[in-house]
PDB file of C-alpha atoms in Angstrom:
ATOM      1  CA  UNK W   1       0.000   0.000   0.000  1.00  0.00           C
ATOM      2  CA  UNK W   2       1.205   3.114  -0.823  1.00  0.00           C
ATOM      3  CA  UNK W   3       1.059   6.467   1.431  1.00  0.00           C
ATOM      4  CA  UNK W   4       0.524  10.195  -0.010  1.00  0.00           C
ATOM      5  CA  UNK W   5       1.153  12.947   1.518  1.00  0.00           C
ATOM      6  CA  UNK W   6      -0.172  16.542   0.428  1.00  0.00           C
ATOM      7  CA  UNK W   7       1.465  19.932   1.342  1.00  0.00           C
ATOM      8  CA  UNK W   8      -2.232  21.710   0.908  1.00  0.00           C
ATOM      9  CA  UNK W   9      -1.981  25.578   0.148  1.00  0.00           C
ATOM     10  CA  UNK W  10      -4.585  28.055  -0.455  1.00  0.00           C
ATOM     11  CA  UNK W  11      -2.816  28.066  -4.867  1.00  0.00           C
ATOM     12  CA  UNK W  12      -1.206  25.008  -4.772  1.00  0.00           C
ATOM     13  CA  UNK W  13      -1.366  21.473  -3.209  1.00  0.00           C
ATOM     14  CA  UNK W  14       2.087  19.478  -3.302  1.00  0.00           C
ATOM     15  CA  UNK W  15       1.356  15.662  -3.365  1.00  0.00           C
ATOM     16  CA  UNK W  16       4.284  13.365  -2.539  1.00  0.00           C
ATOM     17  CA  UNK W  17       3.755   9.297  -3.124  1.00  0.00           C
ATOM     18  CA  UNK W  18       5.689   6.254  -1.455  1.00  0.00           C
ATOM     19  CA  UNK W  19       7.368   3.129  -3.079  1.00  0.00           C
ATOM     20  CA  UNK W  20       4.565   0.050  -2.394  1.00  0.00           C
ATOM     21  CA  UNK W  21       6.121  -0.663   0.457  1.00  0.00           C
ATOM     22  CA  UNK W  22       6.034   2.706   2.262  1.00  0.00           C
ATOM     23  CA  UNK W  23       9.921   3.020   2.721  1.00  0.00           C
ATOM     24  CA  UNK W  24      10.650   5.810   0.358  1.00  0.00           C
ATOM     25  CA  UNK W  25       8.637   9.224  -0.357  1.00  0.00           C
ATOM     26  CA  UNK W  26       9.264  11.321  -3.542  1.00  0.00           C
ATOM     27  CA  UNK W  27       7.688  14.098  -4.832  1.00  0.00           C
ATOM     28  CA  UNK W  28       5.068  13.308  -7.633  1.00  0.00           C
ATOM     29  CA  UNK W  29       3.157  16.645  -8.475  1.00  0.00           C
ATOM     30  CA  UNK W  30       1.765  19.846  -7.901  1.00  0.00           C
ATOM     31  CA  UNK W  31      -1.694  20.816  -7.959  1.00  0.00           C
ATOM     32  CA  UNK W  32      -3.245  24.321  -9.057  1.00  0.00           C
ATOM     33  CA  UNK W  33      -6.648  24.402  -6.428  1.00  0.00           C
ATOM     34  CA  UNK W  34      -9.491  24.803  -8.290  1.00  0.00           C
ATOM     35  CA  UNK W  35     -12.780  24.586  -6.829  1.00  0.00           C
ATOM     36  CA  UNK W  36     -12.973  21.551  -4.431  1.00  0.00           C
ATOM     37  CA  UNK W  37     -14.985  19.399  -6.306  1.00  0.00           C
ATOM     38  CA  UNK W  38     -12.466  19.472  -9.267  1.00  0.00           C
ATOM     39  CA  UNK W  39      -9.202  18.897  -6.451  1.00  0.00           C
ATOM     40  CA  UNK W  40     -10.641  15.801  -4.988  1.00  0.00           C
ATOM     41  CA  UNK W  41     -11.049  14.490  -8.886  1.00  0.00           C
ATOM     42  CA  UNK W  42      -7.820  14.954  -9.618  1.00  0.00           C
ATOM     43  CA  UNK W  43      -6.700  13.571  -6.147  1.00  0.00           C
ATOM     44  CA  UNK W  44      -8.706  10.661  -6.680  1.00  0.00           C
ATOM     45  CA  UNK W  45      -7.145   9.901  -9.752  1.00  0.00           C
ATOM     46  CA  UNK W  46      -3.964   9.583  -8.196  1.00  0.00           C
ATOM     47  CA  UNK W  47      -4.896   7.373  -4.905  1.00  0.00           C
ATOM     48  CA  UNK W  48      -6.907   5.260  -7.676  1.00  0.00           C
ATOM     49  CA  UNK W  49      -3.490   5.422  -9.939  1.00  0.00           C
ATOM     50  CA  UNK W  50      -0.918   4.407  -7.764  1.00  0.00           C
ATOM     51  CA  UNK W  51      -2.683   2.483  -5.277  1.00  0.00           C
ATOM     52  CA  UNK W  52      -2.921   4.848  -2.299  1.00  0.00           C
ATOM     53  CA  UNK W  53      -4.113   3.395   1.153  1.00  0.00           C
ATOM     54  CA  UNK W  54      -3.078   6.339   3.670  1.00  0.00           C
ATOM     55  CA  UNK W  55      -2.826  10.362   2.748  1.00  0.00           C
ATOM     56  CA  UNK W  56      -0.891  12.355   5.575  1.00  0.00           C
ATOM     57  CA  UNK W  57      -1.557  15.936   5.472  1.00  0.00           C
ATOM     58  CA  UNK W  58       1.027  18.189   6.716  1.00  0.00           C
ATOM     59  CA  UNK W  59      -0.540  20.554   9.525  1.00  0.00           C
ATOM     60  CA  UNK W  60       1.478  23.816  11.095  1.00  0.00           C
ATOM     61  CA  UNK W  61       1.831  23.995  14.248  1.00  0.00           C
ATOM     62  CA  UNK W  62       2.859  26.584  16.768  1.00  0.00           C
ATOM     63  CA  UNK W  63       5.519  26.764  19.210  1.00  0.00           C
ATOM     64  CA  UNK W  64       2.930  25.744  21.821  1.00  0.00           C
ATOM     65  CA  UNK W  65       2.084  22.468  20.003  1.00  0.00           C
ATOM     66  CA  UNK W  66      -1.639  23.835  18.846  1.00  0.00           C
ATOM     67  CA  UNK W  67      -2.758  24.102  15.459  1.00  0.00           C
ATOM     68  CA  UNK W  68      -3.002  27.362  13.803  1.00  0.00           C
ATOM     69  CA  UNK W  69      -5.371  28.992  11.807  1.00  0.00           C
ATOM     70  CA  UNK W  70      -4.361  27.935   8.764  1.00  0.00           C
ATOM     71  CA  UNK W  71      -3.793  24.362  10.188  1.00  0.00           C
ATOM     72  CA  UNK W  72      -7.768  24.550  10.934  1.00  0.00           C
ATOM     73  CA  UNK W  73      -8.772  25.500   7.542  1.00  0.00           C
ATOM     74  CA  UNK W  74      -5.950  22.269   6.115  1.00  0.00           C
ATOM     75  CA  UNK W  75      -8.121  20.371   8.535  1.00  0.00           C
ATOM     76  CA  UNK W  76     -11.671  21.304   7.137  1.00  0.00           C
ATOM     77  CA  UNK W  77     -10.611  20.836   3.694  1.00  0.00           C
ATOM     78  CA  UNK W  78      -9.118  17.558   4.388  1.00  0.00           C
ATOM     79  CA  UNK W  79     -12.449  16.421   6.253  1.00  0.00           C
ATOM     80  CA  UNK W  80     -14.175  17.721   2.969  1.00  0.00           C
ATOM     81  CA  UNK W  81     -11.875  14.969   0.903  1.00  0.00           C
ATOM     82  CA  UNK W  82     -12.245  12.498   3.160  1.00  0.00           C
ATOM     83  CA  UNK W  83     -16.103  12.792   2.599  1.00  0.00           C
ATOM     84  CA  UNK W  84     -15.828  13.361  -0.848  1.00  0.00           C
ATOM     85  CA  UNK W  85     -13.851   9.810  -0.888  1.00  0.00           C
ATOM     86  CA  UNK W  86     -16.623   8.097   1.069  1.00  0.00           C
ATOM     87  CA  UNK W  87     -18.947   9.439  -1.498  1.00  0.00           C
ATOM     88  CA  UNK W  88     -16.931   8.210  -4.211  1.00  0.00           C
ATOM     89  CA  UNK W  89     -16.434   4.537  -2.359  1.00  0.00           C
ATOM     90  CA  UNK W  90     -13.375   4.835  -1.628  1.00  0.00           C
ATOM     91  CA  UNK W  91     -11.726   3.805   2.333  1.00  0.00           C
ATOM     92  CA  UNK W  92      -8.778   5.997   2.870  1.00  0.00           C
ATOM     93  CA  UNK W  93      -7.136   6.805   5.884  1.00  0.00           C
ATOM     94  CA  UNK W  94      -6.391  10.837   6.363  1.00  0.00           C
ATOM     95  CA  UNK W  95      -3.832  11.310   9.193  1.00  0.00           C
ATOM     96  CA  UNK W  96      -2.450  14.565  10.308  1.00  0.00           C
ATOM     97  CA  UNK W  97       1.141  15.338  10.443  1.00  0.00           C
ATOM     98  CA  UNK W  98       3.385  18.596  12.093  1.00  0.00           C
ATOM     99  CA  UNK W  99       4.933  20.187   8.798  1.00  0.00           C
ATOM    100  CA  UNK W 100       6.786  22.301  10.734  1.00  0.00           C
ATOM    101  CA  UNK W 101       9.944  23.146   9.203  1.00  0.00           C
ATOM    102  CA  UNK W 102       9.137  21.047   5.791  1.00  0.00           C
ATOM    103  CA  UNK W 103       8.955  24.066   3.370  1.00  0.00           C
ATOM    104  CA  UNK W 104      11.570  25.795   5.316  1.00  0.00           C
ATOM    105  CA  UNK W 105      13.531  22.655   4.407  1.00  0.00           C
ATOM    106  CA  UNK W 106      12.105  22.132   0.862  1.00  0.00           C
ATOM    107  CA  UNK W 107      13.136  25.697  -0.328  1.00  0.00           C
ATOM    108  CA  UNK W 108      16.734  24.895   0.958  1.00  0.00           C
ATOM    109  CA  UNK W 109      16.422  22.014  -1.650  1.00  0.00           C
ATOM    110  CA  UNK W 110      14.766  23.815  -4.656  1.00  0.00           C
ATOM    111  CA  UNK W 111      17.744  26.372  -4.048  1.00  0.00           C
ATOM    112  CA  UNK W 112      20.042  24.215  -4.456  1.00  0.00           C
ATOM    113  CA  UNK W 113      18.441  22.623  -7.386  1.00  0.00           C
ATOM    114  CA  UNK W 114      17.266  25.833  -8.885  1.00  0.00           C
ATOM    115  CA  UNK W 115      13.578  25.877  -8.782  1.00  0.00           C
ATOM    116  CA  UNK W 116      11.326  28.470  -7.988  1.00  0.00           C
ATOM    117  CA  UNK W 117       9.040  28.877  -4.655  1.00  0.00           C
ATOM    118  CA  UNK W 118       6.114  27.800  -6.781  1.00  0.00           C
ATOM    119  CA  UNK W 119       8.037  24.477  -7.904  1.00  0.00           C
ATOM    120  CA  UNK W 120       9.050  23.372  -4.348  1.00  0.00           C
ATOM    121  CA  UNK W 121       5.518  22.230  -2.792  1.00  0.00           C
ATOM    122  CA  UNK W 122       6.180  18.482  -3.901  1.00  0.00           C
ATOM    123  CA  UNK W 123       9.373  18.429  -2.181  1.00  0.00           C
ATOM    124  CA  UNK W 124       7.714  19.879   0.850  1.00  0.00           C
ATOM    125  CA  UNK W 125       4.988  17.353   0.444  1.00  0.00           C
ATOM    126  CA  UNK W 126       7.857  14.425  -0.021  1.00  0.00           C
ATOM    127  CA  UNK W 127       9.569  16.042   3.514  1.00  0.00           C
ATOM    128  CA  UNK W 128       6.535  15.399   5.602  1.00  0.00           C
ATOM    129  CA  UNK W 129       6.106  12.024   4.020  1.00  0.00           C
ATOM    130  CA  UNK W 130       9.073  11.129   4.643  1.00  0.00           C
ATOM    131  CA  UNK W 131       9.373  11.851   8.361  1.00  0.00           C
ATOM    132  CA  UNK W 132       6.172  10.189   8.720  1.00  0.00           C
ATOM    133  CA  UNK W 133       7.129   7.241   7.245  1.00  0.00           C
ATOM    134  CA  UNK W 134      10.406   7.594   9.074  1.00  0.00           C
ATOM    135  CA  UNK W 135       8.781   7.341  12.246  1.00  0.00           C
ATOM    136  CA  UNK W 136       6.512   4.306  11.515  1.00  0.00           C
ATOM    137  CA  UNK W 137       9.492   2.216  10.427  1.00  0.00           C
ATOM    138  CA  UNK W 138      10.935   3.520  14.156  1.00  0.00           C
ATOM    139  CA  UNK W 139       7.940   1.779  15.473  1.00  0.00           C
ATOM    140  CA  UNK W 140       8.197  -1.290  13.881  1.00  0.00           C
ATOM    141  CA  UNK W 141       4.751  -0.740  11.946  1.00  0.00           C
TER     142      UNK W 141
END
């Protein structure tokens, strides 16, 4: 089964996929947010694609450990998907995940391989992935 994660922005939504056997993340693509409706579609083509099980979605958090704002709004449009899936028969787990630091750490990498701050939410996506996916394999899971 493999995991996606999304990097969800109010323009763009970075989507990162794992190897089958949820060891590796990479980024995969970036979406342009349309209207809802039209997101989900295209998400669900890609969970139906490569076989998706699990989507993370990366969450900010403050220094106190809460969510912020913008982490609430991430949350209510990731409820919104998980419905839409439901609707559309699909069982996927959504499971929240502290991106704190990933786009930080993903425009270090698009600097140094010379892409643009609108070319770098995949990597940010693949970041969060992969310290999720880092910490299951810590767990023995």
């Amino acid at each position: 089964m493999r995991v996606m994660a999304l990097d969800v922005g109010f323009k763009r939504i970075g989507v990162a996929i794992s190897d089958p056997l949820g060891l590796t993340a990479s980024p995969y693509t970036i979406i342009h947010r349309k209207s809802n409706r039209e997101t989900f579609k295209e998400l669900l083509r890609i969970i139906d694609e490569k076989g998706v099980g699990k989507i993370v979605v990366g969450i900010p958090v403050n220094r106190e450990g809460k969510v912020t704002q913008i982490g609430q709004k991430i949350k209510k449009f990731a409820s919104k998907l998980e419905e839409f899936l439901k609707e559309e028969g699909r069982k996927v787990e959504i499971t929240f995940w502290d991106e704190a630091y990933s786009t930080k750490e993903a425009q270090e990498i698009a600097r140094s391989l010379g892409k643009k701050k609108e070319e770098l939410d995949d990597y940010a996506a693949a970041l969060i992935l992969r310290e999720f996916l880092e910490q299951l394999q810590s767990k023995g899971q």
